[in-house]
Tab-separated table of N, CA, C and O in Angstrom:
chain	number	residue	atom	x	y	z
A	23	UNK	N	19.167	27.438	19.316
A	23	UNK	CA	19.327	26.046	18.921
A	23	UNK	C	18.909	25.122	20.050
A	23	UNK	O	18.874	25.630	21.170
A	24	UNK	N	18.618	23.972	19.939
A	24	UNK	CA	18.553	22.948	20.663
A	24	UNK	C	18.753	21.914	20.438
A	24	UNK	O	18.425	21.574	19.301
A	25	UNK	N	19.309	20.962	21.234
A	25	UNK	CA	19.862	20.071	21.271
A	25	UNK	C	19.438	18.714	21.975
A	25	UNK	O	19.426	18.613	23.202
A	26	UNK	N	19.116	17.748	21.182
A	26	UNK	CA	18.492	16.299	22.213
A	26	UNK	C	19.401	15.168	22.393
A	26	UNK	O	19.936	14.738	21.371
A	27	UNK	N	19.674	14.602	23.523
A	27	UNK	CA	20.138	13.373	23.443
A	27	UNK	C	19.039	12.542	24.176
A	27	UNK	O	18.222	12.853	25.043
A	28	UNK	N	19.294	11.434	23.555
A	28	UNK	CA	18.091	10.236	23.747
A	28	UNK	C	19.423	9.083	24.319
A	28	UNK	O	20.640	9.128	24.141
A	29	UNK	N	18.381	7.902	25.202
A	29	UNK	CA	18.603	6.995	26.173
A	29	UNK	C	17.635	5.654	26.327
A	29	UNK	O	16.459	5.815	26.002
A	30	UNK	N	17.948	4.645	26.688
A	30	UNK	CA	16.881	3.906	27.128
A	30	UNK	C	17.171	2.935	25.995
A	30	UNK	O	17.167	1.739	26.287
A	31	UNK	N	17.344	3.179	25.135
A	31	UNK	CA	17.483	2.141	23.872
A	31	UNK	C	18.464	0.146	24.379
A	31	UNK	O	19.477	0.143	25.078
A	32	UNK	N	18.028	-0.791	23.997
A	32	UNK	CA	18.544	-1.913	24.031
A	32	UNK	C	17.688	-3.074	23.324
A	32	UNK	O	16.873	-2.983	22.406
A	33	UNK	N	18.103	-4.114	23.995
A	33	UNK	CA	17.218	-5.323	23.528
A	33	UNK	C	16.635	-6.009	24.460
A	33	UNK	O	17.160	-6.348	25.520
A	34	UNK	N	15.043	-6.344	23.950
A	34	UNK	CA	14.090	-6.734	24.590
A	34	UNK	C	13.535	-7.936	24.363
A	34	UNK	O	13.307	-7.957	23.154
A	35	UNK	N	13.103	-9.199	24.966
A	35	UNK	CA	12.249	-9.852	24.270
A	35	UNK	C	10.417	-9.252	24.049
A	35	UNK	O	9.739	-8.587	24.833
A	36	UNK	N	10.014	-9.867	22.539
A	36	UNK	CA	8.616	-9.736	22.761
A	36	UNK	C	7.829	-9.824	24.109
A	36	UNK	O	7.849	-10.720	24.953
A	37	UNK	N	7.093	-8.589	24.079
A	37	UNK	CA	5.889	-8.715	25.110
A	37	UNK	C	6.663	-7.931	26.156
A	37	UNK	O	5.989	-7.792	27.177
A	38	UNK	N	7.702	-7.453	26.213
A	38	UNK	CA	8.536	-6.883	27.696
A	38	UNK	C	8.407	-5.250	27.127
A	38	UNK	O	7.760	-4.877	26.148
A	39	UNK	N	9.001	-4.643	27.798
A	39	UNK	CA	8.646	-2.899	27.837
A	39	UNK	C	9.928	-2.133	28.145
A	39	UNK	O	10.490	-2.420	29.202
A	40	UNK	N	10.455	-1.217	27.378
A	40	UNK	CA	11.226	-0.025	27.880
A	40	UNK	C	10.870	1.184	27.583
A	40	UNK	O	10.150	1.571	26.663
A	41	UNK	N	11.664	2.052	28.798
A	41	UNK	CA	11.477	3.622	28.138
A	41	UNK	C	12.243	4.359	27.854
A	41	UNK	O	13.190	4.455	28.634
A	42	UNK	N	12.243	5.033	26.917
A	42	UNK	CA	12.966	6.125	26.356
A	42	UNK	C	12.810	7.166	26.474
A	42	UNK	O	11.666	7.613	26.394
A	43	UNK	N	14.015	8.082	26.740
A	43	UNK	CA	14.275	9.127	27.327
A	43	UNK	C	15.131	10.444	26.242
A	43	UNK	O	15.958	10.088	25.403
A	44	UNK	N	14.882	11.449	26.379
A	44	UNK	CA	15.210	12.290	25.366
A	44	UNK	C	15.541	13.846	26.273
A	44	UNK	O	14.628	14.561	26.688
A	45	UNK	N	16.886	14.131	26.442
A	45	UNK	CA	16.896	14.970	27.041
A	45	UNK	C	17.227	16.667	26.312
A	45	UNK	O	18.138	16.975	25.544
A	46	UNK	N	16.294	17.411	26.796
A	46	UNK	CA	16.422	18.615	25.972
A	46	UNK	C	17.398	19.542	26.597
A	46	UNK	O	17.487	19.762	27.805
A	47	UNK	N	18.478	20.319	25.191
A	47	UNK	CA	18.515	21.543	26.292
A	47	UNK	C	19.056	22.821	25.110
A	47	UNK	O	19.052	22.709	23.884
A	48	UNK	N	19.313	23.515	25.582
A	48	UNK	CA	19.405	24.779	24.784
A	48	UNK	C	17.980	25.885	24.415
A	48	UNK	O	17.474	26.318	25.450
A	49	UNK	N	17.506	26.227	23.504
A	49	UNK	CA	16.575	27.593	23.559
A	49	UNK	C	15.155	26.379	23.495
A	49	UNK	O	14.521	25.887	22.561
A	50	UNK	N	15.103	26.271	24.675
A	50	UNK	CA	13.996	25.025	24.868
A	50	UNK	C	12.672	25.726	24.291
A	50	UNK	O	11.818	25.181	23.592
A	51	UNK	N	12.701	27.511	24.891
A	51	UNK	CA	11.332	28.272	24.799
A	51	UNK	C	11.002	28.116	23.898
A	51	UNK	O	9.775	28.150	23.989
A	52	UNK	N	11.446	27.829	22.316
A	52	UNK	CA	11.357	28.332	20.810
A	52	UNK	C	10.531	26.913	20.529
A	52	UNK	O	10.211	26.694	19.361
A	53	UNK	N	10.161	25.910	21.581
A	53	UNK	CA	9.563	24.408	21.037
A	53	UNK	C	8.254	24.411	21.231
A	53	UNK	O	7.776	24.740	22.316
A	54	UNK	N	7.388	23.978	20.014
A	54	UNK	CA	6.398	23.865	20.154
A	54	UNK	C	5.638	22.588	20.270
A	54	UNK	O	4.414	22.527	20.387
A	55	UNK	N	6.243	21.834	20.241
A	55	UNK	CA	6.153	20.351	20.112
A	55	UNK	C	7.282	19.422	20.200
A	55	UNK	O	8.169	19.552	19.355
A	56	UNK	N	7.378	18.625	20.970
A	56	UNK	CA	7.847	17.150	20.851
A	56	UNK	C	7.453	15.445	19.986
A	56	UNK	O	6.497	14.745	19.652
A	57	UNK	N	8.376	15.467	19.974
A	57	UNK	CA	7.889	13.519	19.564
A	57	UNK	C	8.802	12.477	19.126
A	57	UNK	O	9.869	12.979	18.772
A	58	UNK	N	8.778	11.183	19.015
A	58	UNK	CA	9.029	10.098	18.939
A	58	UNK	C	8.976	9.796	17.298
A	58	UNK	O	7.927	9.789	16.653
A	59	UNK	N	10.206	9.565	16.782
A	59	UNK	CA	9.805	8.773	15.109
A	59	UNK	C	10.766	7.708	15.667
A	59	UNK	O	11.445	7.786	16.691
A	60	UNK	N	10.664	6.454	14.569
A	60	UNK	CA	11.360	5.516	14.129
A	60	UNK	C	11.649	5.098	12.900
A	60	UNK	O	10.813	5.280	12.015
A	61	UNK	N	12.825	4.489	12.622
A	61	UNK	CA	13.268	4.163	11.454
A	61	UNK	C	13.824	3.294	11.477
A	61	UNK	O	14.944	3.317	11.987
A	62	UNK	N	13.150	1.798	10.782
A	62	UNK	CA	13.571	1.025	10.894
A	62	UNK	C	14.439	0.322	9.474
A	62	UNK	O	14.210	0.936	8.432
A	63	UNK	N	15.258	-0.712	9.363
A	63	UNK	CA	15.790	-1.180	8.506
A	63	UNK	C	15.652	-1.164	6.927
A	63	UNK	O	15.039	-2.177	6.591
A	64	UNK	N	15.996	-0.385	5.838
A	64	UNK	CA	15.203	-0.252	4.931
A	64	UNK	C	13.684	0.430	5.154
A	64	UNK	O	12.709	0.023	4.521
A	65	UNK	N	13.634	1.146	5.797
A	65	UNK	CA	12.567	1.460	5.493
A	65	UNK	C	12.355	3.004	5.795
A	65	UNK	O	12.948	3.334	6.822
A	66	UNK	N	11.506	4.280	5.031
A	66	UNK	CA	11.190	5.524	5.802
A	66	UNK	C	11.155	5.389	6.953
A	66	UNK	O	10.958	4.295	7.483
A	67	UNK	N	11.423	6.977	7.881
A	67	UNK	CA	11.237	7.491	8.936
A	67	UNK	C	9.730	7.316	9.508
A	67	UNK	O	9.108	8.117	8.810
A	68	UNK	N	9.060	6.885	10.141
A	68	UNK	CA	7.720	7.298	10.627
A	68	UNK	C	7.287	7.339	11.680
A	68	UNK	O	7.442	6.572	12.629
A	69	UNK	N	6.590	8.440	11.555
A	69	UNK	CA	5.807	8.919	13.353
A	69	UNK	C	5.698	8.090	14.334
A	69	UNK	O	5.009	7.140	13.962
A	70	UNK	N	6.076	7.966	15.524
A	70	UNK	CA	5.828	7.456	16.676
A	70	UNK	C	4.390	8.130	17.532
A	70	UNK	O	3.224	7.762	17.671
A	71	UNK	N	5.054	9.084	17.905
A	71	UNK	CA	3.964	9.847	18.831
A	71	UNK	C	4.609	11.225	19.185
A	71	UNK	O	5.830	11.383	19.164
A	72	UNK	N	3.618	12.338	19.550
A	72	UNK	CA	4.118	13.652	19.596
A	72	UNK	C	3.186	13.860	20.746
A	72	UNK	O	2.153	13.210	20.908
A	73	UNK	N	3.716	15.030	21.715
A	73	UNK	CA	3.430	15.779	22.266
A	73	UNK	C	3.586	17.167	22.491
A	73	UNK	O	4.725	17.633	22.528
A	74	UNK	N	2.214	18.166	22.705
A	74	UNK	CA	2.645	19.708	22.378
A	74	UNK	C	2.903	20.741	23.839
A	74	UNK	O	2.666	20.617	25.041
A	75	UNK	N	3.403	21.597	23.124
A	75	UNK	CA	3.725	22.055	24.597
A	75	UNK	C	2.882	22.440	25.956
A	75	UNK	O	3.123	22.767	27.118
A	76	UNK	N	1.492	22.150	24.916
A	76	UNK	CA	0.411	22.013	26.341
A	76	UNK	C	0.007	20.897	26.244
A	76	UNK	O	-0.945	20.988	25.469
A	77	UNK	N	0.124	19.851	26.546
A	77	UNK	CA	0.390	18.493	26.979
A	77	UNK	C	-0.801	17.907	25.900
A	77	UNK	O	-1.237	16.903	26.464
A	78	UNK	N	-1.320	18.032	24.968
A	78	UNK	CA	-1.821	16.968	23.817
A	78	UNK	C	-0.687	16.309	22.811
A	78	UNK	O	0.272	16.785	22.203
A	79	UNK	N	-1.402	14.641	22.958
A	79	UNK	CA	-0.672	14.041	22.715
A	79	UNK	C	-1.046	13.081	21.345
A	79	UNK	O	-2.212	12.691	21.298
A	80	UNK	N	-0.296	12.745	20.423
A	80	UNK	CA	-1.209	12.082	19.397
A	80	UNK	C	0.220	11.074	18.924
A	80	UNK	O	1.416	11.338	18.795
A	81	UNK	N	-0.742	9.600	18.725
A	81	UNK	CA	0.138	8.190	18.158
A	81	UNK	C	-0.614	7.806	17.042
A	81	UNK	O	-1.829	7.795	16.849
A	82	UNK	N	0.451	7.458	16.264
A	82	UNK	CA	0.510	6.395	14.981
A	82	UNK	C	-0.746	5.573	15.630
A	82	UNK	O	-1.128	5.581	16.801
A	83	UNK	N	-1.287	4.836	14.471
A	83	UNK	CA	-2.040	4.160	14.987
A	83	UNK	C	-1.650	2.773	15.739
A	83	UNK	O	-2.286	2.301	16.682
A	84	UNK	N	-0.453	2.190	15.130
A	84	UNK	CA	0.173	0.989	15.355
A	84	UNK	C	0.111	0.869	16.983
A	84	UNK	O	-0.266	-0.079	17.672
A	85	UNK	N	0.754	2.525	17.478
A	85	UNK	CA	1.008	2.499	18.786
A	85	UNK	C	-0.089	2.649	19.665
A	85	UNK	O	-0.033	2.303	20.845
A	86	UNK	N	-1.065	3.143	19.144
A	86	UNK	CA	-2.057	3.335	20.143
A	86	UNK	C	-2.105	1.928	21.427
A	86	UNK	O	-1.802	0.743	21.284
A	87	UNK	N	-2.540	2.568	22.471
A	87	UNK	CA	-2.550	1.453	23.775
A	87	UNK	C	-1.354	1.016	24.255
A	87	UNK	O	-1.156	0.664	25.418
A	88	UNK	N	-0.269	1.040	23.060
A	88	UNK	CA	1.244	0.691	23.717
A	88	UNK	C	1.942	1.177	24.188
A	88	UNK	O	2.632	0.817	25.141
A	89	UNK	N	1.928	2.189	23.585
A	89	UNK	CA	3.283	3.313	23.643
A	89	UNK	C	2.054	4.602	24.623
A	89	UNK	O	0.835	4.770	24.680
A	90	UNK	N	3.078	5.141	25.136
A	90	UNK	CA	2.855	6.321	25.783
A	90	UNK	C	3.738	7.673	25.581
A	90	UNK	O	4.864	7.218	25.375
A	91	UNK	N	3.794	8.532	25.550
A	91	UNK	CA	5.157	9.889	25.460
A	91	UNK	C	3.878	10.909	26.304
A	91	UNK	O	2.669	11.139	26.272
A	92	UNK	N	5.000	11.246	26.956
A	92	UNK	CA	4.867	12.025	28.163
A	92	UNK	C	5.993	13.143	28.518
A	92	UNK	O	7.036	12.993	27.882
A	93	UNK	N	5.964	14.238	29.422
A	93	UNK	CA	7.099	14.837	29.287
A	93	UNK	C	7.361	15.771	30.914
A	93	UNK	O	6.446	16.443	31.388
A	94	UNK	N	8.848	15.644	31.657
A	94	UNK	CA	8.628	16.248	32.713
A	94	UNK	C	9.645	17.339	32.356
A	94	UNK	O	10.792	17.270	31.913
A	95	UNK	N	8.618	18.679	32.791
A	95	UNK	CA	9.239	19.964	32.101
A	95	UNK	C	10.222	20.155	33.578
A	95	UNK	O	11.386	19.758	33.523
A	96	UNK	N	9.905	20.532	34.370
A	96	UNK	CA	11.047	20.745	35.675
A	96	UNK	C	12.437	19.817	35.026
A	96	UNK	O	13.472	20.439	35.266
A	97	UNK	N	12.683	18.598	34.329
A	97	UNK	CA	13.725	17.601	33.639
A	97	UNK	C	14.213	18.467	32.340
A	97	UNK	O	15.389	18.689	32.053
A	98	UNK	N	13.015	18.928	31.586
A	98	UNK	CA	13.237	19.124	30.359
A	98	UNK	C	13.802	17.559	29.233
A	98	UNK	O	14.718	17.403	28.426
A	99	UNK	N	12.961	16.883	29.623
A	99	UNK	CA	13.041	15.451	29.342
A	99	UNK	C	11.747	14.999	28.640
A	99	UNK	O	10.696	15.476	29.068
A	100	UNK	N	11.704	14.151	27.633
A	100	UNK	CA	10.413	13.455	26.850
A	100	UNK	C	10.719	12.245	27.282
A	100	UNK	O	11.900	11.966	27.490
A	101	UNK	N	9.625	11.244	27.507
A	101	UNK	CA	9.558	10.043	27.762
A	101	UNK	C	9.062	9.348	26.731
A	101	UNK	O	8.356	9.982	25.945
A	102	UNK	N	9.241	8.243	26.534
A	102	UNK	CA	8.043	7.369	25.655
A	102	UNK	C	8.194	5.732	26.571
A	102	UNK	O	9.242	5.098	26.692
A	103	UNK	N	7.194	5.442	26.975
A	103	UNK	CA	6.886	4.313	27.786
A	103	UNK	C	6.387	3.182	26.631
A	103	UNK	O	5.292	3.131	26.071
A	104	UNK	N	7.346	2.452	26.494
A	104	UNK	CA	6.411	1.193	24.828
A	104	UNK	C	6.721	0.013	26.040
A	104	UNK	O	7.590	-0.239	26.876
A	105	UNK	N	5.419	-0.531	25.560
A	105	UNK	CA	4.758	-1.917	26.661
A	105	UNK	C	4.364	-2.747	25.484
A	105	UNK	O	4.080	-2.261	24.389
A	106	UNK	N	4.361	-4.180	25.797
A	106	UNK	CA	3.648	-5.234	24.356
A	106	UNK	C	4.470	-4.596	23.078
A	106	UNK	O	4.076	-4.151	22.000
A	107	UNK	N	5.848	-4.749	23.688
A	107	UNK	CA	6.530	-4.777	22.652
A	107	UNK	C	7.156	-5.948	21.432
A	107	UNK	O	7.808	-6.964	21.675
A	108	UNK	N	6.715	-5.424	20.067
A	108	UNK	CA	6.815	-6.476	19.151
A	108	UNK	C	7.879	-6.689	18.374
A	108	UNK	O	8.389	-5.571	18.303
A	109	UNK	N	8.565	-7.459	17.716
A	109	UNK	CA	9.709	-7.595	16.637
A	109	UNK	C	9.531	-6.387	15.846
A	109	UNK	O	10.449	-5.567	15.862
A	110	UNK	N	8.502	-6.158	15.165
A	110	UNK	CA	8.066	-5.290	14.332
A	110	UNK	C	8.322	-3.784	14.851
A	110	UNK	O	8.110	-2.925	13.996
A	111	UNK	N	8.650	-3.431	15.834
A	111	UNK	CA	9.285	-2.533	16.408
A	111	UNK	C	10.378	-1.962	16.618
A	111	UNK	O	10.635	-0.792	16.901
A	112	UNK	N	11.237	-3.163	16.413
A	112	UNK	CA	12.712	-2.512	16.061
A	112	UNK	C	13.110	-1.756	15.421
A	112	UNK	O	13.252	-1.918	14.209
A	113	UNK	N	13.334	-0.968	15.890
A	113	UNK	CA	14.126	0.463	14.675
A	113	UNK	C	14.901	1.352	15.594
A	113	UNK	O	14.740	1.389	16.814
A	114	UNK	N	15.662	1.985	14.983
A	114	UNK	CA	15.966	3.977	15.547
A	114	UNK	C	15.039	4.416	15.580
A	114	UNK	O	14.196	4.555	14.693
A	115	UNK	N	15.044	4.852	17.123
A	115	UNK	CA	13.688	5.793	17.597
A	115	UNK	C	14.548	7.030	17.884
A	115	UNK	O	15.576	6.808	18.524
A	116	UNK	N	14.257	8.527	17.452
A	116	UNK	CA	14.837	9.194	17.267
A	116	UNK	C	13.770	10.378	17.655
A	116	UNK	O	12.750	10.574	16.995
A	117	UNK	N	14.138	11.150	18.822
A	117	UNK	CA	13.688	12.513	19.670
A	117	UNK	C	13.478	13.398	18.507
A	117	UNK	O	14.212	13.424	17.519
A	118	UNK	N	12.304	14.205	18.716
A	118	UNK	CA	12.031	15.342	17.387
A	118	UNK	C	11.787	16.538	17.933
A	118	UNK	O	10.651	16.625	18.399
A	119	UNK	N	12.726	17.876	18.082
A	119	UNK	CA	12.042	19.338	18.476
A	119	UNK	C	11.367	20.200	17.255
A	119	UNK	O	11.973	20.518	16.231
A	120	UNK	N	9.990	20.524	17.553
A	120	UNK	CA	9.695	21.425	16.502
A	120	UNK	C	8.946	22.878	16.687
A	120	UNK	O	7.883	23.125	17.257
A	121	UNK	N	9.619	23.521	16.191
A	121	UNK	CA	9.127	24.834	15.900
A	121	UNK	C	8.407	25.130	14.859
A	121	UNK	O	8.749	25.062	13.678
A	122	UNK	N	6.832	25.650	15.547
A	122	UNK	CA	6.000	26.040	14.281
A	122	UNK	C	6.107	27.525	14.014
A	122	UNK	O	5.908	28.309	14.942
A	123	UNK	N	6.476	28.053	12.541
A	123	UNK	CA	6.352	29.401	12.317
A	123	UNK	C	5.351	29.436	11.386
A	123	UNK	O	5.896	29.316	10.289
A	124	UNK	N	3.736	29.577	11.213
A	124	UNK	CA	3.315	29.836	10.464
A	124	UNK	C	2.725	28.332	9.976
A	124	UNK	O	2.351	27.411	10.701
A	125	UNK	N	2.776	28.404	8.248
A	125	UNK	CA	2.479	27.190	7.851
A	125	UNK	C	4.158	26.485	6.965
A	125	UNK	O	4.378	25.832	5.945
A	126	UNK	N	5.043	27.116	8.113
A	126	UNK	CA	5.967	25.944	8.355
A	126	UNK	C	7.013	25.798	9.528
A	126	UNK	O	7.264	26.654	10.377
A	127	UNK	N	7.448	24.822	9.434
A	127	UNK	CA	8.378	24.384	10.901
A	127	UNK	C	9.983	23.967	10.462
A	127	UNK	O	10.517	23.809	9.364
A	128	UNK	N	10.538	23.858	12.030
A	128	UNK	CA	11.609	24.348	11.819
A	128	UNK	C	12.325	22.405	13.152
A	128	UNK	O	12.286	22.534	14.375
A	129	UNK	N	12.708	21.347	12.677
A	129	UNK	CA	13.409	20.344	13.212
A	129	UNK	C	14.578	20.088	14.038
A	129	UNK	O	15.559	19.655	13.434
A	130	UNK	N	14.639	20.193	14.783
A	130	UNK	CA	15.847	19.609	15.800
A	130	UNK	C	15.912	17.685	15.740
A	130	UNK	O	14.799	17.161	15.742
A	131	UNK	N	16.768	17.008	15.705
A	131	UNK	CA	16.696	15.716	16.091
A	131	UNK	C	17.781	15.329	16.779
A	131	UNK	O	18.800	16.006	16.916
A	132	UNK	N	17.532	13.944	17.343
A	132	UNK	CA	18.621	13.636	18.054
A	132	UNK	C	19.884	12.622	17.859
A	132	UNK	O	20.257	12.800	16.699
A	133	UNK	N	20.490	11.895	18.318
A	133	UNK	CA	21.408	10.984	17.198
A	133	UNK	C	20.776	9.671	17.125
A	133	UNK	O	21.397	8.849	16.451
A	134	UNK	N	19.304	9.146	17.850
A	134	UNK	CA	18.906	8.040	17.583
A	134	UNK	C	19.368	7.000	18.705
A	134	UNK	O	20.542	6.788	19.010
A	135	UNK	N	18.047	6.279	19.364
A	135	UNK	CA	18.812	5.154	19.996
A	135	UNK	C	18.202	3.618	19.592
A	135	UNK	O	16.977	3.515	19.520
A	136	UNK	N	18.994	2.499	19.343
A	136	UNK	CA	18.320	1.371	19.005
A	136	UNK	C	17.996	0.297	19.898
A	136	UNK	O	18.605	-0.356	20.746
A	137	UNK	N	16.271	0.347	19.200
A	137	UNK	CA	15.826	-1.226	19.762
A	137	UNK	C	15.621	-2.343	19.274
A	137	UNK	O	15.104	-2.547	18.176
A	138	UNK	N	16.052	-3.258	20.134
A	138	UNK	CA	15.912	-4.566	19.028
A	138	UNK	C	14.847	-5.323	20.027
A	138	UNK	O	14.868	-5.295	21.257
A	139	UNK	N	13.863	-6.042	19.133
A	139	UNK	CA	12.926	-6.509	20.218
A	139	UNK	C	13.002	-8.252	19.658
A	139	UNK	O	12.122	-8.501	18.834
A	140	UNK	N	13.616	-9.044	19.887
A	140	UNK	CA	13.651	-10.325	19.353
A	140	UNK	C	12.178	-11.186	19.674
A	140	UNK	O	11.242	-11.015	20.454
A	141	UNK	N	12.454	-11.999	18.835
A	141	UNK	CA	11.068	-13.111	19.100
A	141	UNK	C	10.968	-14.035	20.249
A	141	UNK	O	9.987	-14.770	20.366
């Protein structure tokens, strides 16, 4: 099993930047991937950005140029660096472990931390 807790979450004005932090631990070996979703108010879950366990990394398009996720394995920690941050951003951003078996996978998540990015 594994287990994430996430950090970093608060309130920002537009245009300012935080990072979020997601700390892993338990049968870390069994992960084949990391990433970033959000869920904001009324609305589905959707992709942030992922990273695999050999460091390729892929964003939503929204995020491209903003957001960053990165990861320091000696920590066992995921980062996500969001810069030119917008209202439209606010949501539960919520840590994702995944295990691929085949042509299917297997989810870890974390309890979610919130941002509010005011105008």
């Amino acid at each position: 099993q594994v287990q994430l807790v996430e950090s970093g979450g608060g309130l920002v004005q537009a245009g300012g930047s935080l990072r979020l932090s997601c700390a892993v631990s338990g049968s870390i070996f069994i992960i084949n991937a990391m990433g970033w979703y959000r869920q904001a108010p009324g609305k589905q879950r959707e992709l942030v950005a992922t990273i695999s366990s050999g460091g390729s990394t892929n964003y939503a398009d929204s995020m491209k140029g903003r957001f960053t996720i990165s990861r320091d394995n000696a920590k066992n920690t995921v980062y996500l660096q969001m810069n030119s941050l917008k209202p439209e951003d606010t949501a539960v951003y919520y840590c994702n472990a995944r295990r691929i078996l085949g042509t299917q996978f297997l989810d870890a998540w974390g309890q979610g931390t919130l941002v509010t990015v005011s105008s």
